[in-house]
PDB file of C-alpha atoms in Angstrom:
ATOM      1  CA  MET A 569     -26.428 -21.239  -9.633  1.00 55.00           C
ATOM      2  CA  GLN A 570     -27.047 -18.268 -11.930  1.00 78.00           C
ATOM      3  CA  LEU A 571     -23.716 -16.510 -12.602  1.00 87.00           C
ATOM      4  CA  SER A 572     -24.708 -14.091 -15.399  1.00 88.00           C
ATOM      5  CA  ASP A 573     -26.218 -10.679 -14.697  1.00 88.00           C
ATOM      6  CA  GLY A 574     -26.568  -7.320 -16.495  1.00 90.00           C
ATOM      7  CA  ASP A 575     -22.798  -6.736 -16.521  1.00 94.00           C
ATOM      8  CA  LEU A 576     -21.572 -10.331 -16.693  1.00 96.00           C
ATOM      9  CA  VAL A 577     -22.167 -13.120 -19.201  1.00 97.00           C
ATOM     10  CA  VAL A 578     -20.860 -16.605 -18.393  1.00 96.00           C
ATOM     11  CA  ALA A 579     -20.865 -19.710 -20.566  1.00 96.00           C
ATOM     12  CA  SER A 580     -19.764 -23.244 -19.809  1.00 95.00           C
ATOM     13  CA  ILE A 581     -17.720 -24.807 -22.615  1.00 95.00           C
ATOM     14  CA  GLU A 582     -16.802 -28.438 -23.124  1.00 93.00           C
ATOM     15  CA  LEU A 583     -14.286 -29.265 -25.880  1.00 88.00           C
ATOM     16  CA  ASP A 584     -11.978 -32.245 -26.288  1.00 84.00           C
ATOM     17  CA  LYS A 585     -12.938 -33.572 -22.845  1.00 88.00           C
ATOM     18  CA  THR A 586     -11.948 -30.236 -21.261  1.00 91.00           C
ATOM     19  CA  SER A 587     -14.580 -28.227 -19.417  1.00 94.00           C
ATOM     20  CA  PHE A 588     -14.118 -24.538 -18.579  1.00 96.00           C
ATOM     21  CA  TRP A 589     -16.027 -21.281 -18.146  1.00 97.00           C
ATOM     22  CA  VAL A 590     -15.692 -18.213 -20.340  1.00 97.00           C
ATOM     23  CA  ALA A 591     -16.977 -14.825 -19.270  1.00 97.00           C
ATOM     24  CA  SER A 592     -17.359 -11.286 -20.496  1.00 97.00           C
ATOM     25  CA  ALA A 593     -17.470  -8.717 -17.700  1.00 97.00           C
ATOM     26  CA  TYR A 594     -18.173  -4.996 -17.590  1.00 97.00           C
ATOM     27  CA  MET A 595     -16.833  -3.277 -14.471  1.00 97.00           C
ATOM     28  CA  ALA A 596     -18.528   0.121 -14.267  1.00 95.00           C
ATOM     29  CA  HIS A 597     -16.180   3.002 -13.448  1.00 92.00           C
ATOM     30  CA  ASP A 598     -18.470   4.281 -10.682  1.00 91.00           C
ATOM     31  CA  LYS A 599     -18.837   0.976  -8.797  1.00 92.00           C
ATOM     32  CA  ASP A 600     -16.551  -1.208  -6.683  1.00 89.00           C
ATOM     33  CA  VAL A 601     -14.031  -3.268  -8.577  1.00 93.00           C
ATOM     34  CA  PRO A 602     -14.452  -6.088  -9.117  1.00 95.00           C
ATOM     35  CA  PRO A 603     -18.238  -6.058  -8.887  1.00 95.00           C
ATOM     36  CA  ASP A 604     -20.020  -8.604  -6.698  1.00 94.00           C
ATOM     37  CA  GLY A 605     -21.064 -10.728  -9.689  1.00 95.00           C
ATOM     38  CA  PHE A 606     -17.476 -11.153 -10.838  1.00 97.00           C
ATOM     39  CA  ARG A 607     -16.331 -11.896  -7.278  1.00 96.00           C
ATOM     40  CA  THR A 608     -18.966 -14.630  -7.045  1.00 96.00           C
ATOM     41  CA  LEU A 609     -17.915 -16.043 -10.424  1.00 97.00           C
ATOM     42  CA  ALA A 610     -14.222 -16.259  -9.464  1.00 97.00           C
ATOM     43  CA  GLU A 611     -15.040 -17.788  -6.071  1.00 95.00           C
ATOM     44  CA  GLU A 612     -17.427 -20.336  -7.598  1.00 96.00           C
ATOM     45  CA  ALA A 613     -14.881 -21.307 -10.285  1.00 97.00           C
ATOM     46  CA  ALA A 614     -12.221 -21.849  -7.617  1.00 95.00           C
ATOM     47  CA  PHE A 615     -14.608 -23.796  -5.372  1.00 95.00           C
ATOM     48  CA  LYS A 616     -15.638 -26.099  -8.244  1.00 95.00           C
ATOM     49  CA  ASN A 617     -12.056 -26.300  -9.564  1.00 95.00           C
ATOM     50  CA  LYS A 618     -13.427 -25.026 -12.895  1.00 96.00           C
ATOM     51  CA  PRO A 619     -10.970 -23.226 -15.198  1.00 97.00           C
ATOM     52  CA  LEU A 620     -12.082 -19.671 -16.041  1.00 98.00           C
ATOM     53  CA  VAL A 621     -11.187 -17.280 -18.863  1.00 98.00           C
ATOM     54  CA  ALA A 622     -12.652 -13.784 -18.570  1.00 98.00           C
ATOM     55  CA  SER A 623     -12.473 -10.769 -20.860  1.00 97.00           C
ATOM     56  CA  CYS A 624     -13.106  -7.645 -18.827  1.00 97.00           C
ATOM     57  CA  ASP A 625     -13.784  -3.996 -19.553  1.00 97.00           C
ATOM     58  CA  ALA A 626     -12.215  -3.211 -16.187  1.00 97.00           C
ATOM     59  CA  ASN A 627     -12.176   0.600 -16.334  1.00 96.00           C
ATOM     60  CA  ALA A 628      -9.068   0.324 -14.159  1.00 96.00           C
ATOM     61  CA  HIS A 629      -5.458   1.314 -14.750  1.00 96.00           C
ATOM     62  CA  ASN A 630      -2.500  -0.811 -13.718  1.00 97.00           C
ATOM     63  CA  LEU A 631       1.000  -1.044 -15.123  1.00 97.00           C
ATOM     64  CA  MET A 632       0.662  -4.819 -14.692  1.00 96.00           C
ATOM     65  CA  TRP A 633      -1.655  -5.049 -17.698  1.00 96.00           C
ATOM     66  CA  GLY A 634      -0.036  -2.318 -19.781  1.00 96.00           C
ATOM     67  CA  SER A 635      -1.820   0.840 -18.638  1.00 96.00           C
ATOM     68  CA  THR A 636       0.099   4.117 -18.660  1.00 95.00           C
ATOM     69  CA  ASP A 637      -0.282   4.420 -14.883  1.00 96.00           C
ATOM     70  CA  THR A 638      -1.873   2.727 -11.863  1.00 97.00           C
ATOM     71  CA  ASN A 639      -4.959   4.072 -10.104  1.00 96.00           C
ATOM     72  CA  ALA A 640      -6.780   2.959  -6.944  1.00 96.00           C
ATOM     73  CA  ARG A 641      -9.219   0.820  -8.977  1.00 96.00           C
ATOM     74  CA  GLY A 642      -6.279  -0.889 -10.652  1.00 97.00           C
ATOM     75  CA  GLU A 643      -4.610  -1.605  -7.307  1.00 97.00           C
ATOM     76  CA  SER A 644      -7.833  -3.014  -5.882  1.00 97.00           C
ATOM     77  CA  LEU A 645      -8.440  -5.202  -8.937  1.00 97.00           C
ATOM     78  CA  LEU A 646      -4.861  -6.500  -8.960  1.00 97.00           C
ATOM     79  CA  ASP A 647      -5.152  -7.439  -5.272  1.00 97.00           C
ATOM     80  CA  PHE A 648      -8.303  -9.389  -6.125  1.00 97.00           C
ATOM     81  CA  ILE A 649      -6.644 -11.093  -9.115  1.00 97.00           C
ATOM     82  CA  LEU A 650      -3.621 -12.215  -7.117  1.00 96.00           C
ATOM     83  CA  GLY A 651      -5.720 -13.258  -4.125  1.00 96.00           C
ATOM     84  CA  ASN A 652      -7.980 -15.430  -6.268  1.00 96.00           C
ATOM     85  CA  LYS A 653      -5.351 -17.349  -8.252  1.00 95.00           C
ATOM     86  CA  LEU A 654      -6.045 -15.554 -11.516  1.00 97.00           C
ATOM     87  CA  SER A 655      -3.476 -14.544 -14.129  1.00 97.00           C
ATOM     88  CA  VAL A 656      -3.431 -11.398 -16.282  1.00 97.00           C
ATOM     89  CA  LEU A 657      -2.940 -12.486 -19.894  1.00 97.00           C
ATOM     90  CA  ASN A 658      -2.433  -9.058 -21.482  1.00 97.00           C
ATOM     91  CA  LEU A 659       0.858  -8.697 -23.326  1.00 96.00           C
ATOM     92  CA  GLY A 660       2.487  -5.339 -24.022  1.00 94.00           C
ATOM     93  CA  SER A 661       0.864  -1.942 -23.746  1.00 95.00           C
ATOM     94  CA  GLU A 662      -1.121  -1.641 -26.983  1.00 94.00           C
ATOM     95  CA  PRO A 663      -4.189   0.501 -26.101  1.00 93.00           C
ATOM     96  CA  THR A 664      -7.474  -1.367 -25.904  1.00 95.00           C
ATOM     97  CA  PHE A 665      -9.530   1.837 -25.558  1.00 92.00           C
ATOM     98  CA  ILE A 666      -9.093   4.728 -28.006  1.00 92.00           C
ATOM     99  CA  THR A 667     -10.946   8.025 -28.392  1.00 93.00           C
ATOM    100  CA  LYS A 668      -9.919  11.269 -30.120  1.00 93.00           C
ATOM    101  CA  SER A 669      -8.405  12.551 -26.883  1.00 95.00           C
ATOM    102  CA  ARG A 670      -7.285   9.427 -25.063  1.00 93.00           C
ATOM    103  CA  GLU A 671      -5.673   5.995 -25.421  1.00 92.00           C
ATOM    104  CA  GLU A 672      -5.436   3.491 -22.572  1.00 93.00           C
ATOM    105  CA  VAL A 673      -5.396  -0.186 -21.638  1.00 94.00           C
ATOM    106  CA  LEU A 674      -8.721  -0.633 -19.839  1.00 94.00           C
ATOM    107  CA  ASP A 675      -9.582  -4.119 -21.074  1.00 97.00           C
ATOM    108  CA  ILE A 676      -7.930  -7.131 -19.496  1.00 97.00           C
ATOM    109  CA  THR A 677      -8.076 -10.834 -20.066  1.00 98.00           C
ATOM    110  CA  LEU A 678      -7.881 -13.067 -17.003  1.00 98.00           C
ATOM    111  CA  ALA A 679      -7.570 -16.818 -16.583  1.00 98.00           C
ATOM    112  CA  SER A 680      -7.403 -19.211 -13.683  1.00 97.00           C
ATOM    113  CA  ASP A 681      -3.739 -19.843 -12.876  1.00 96.00           C
ATOM    114  CA  MET A 682      -4.306 -23.549 -13.653  1.00 94.00           C
ATOM    115  CA  PHE A 683      -5.536 -22.680 -17.173  1.00 96.00           C
ATOM    116  CA  ALA A 684      -3.418 -19.652 -18.152  1.00 96.00           C
ATOM    117  CA  HIS A 685      -0.799 -21.783 -19.912  1.00 96.00           C
ATOM    118  CA  LYS A 686      -3.466 -22.815 -22.440  1.00 95.00           C
ATOM    119  CA  ILE A 687      -3.995 -19.241 -23.648  1.00 96.00           C
ATOM    120  CA  LYS A 688      -1.831 -18.498 -26.689  1.00 96.00           C
ATOM    121  CA  ARG A 689      -1.265 -15.581 -29.061  1.00 96.00           C
ATOM    122  CA  TRP A 690      -3.061 -12.885 -27.043  1.00 97.00           C
ATOM    123  CA  ARG A 691      -3.170  -9.623 -28.988  1.00 97.00           C
ATOM    124  CA  VAL A 692      -5.047  -6.383 -29.598  1.00 96.00           C
ATOM    125  CA  LEU A 693      -6.301  -6.242 -33.180  1.00 97.00           C
ATOM    126  CA  LYS A 694      -5.815  -3.196 -35.429  1.00 93.00           C
ATOM    127  CA  GLU A 695      -9.083  -3.621 -37.344  1.00 92.00           C
ATOM    128  CA  LYS A 696     -11.950  -1.248 -36.611  1.00 89.00           C
ATOM    129  CA  SER A 697     -14.472  -2.463 -34.053  1.00 92.00           C
ATOM    130  CA  TYR A 698     -16.850   0.506 -34.509  1.00 91.00           C
ATOM    131  CA  SER A 699     -16.499   1.117 -30.778  1.00 94.00           C
ATOM    132  CA  ASP A 700     -14.020   3.006 -28.602  1.00 93.00           C
ATOM    133  CA  HIS A 701     -12.751  -0.435 -27.497  1.00 95.00           C
ATOM    134  CA  ARG A 702     -10.584  -2.558 -29.788  1.00 95.00           C
ATOM    135  CA  TYR A 703     -10.981  -6.258 -30.482  1.00 96.00           C
ATOM    136  CA  ILE A 704      -8.805  -8.620 -28.451  1.00 96.00           C
ATOM    137  CA  GLU A 705      -7.973 -12.019 -29.859  1.00 97.00           C
ATOM    138  CA  PHE A 706      -6.407 -15.108 -28.314  1.00 96.00           C
ATOM    139  CA  GLU A 707      -6.413 -18.840 -28.805  1.00 96.00           C
ATOM    140  CA  ILE A 708      -7.162 -21.563 -26.299  1.00 94.00           C
ATOM    141  CA  ASP A 709      -4.841 -24.519 -26.902  1.00 94.00           C
ATOM    142  CA  LEU A 710      -6.457 -27.506 -25.232  1.00 90.00           C
ATOM    143  CA  LYS A 711      -3.667 -29.810 -26.367  1.00 86.00           C
ATOM    144  CA  THR A 712      -0.974 -28.078 -24.280  1.00 63.00           C
ATOM    145  CA  PRO A 713      -0.319 -30.308 -21.265  1.00 70.00           C
ATOM    146  CA  GLN A 714       0.260 -28.750 -17.882  1.00 64.00           C
ATOM    147  CA  ARG A 715       3.829 -29.422 -16.892  1.00 60.00           C
ATOM    148  CA  SER A 716       4.158 -31.211 -13.632  1.00 57.00           C
ATOM    149  CA  GLN A 717       7.080 -31.233 -11.257  1.00 54.00           C
ATOM    150  CA  SER A 718       7.962 -34.713 -12.528  1.00 54.00           C
ATOM    151  CA  TRP A 719       8.166 -33.329 -16.092  1.00 48.00           C
ATOM    152  CA  TYR A 720      10.772 -30.810 -14.938  1.00 49.00           C
ATOM    153  CA  ARG A 721      12.795 -33.525 -13.206  1.00 53.00           C
ATOM    154  CA  GLU A 722      12.683 -35.700 -16.313  1.00 55.00           C
ATOM    155  CA  HIS A 723      13.519 -32.954 -18.833  1.00 50.00           C
ATOM    156  CA  ILE A 724      15.459 -30.372 -16.854  1.00 53.00           C
ATOM    157  CA  GLY A 725      16.957 -32.394 -14.042  1.00 52.00           C
ATOM    158  CA  ASP A 726      16.442 -32.719 -10.324  1.00 50.00           C
ATOM    159  CA  SER A 727      16.792 -29.305  -8.668  1.00 46.00           C
ATOM    160  CA  SER A 728      18.696 -30.940  -5.786  1.00 46.00           C
ATOM    161  CA  SER A 729      21.648 -31.326  -8.175  1.00 44.00           C
ATOM    162  CA  LEU A 730      21.937 -27.559  -8.690  1.00 44.00           C
ATOM    163  CA  VAL A 731      25.064 -25.854  -7.360  1.00 45.00           C
ATOM    164  CA  GLU A 732      24.329 -23.710  -4.341  1.00 41.00           C
TER     165      GLU A 732
END
């Protein structure tokens, strides 16, 4: 199945016996959000149980990812994110888009819920990108184990022993 198109680039990565998809997506301000290609990507990743990390120029505002306000595009995109078991990885409200007259968080980083715990040190860089968008940097820690319910019982205690 071909997942890349003019506004979406997808790569399959295999490192340390972990396989996942990474994507870069442009979501045009004058089209539905998310675009069909990104919808297909998220659905295919979920169907194949394939972890996904996506950096998106979403052209959408939502307080959830640090924008100064929420618009209809941002509401629609957040509904999609939550409905498709994706997590927003943005931290804080450092602008990702800057022009002479405007600063806003328009770029978001998403990950499959099952993979989000592996994303570490997400940040917007201060260095010049020679674009109106700023660089975003994060690390993928493949050594971080996913904590299971049994881990919590072993290290935290059985929740049935909590005082009601």
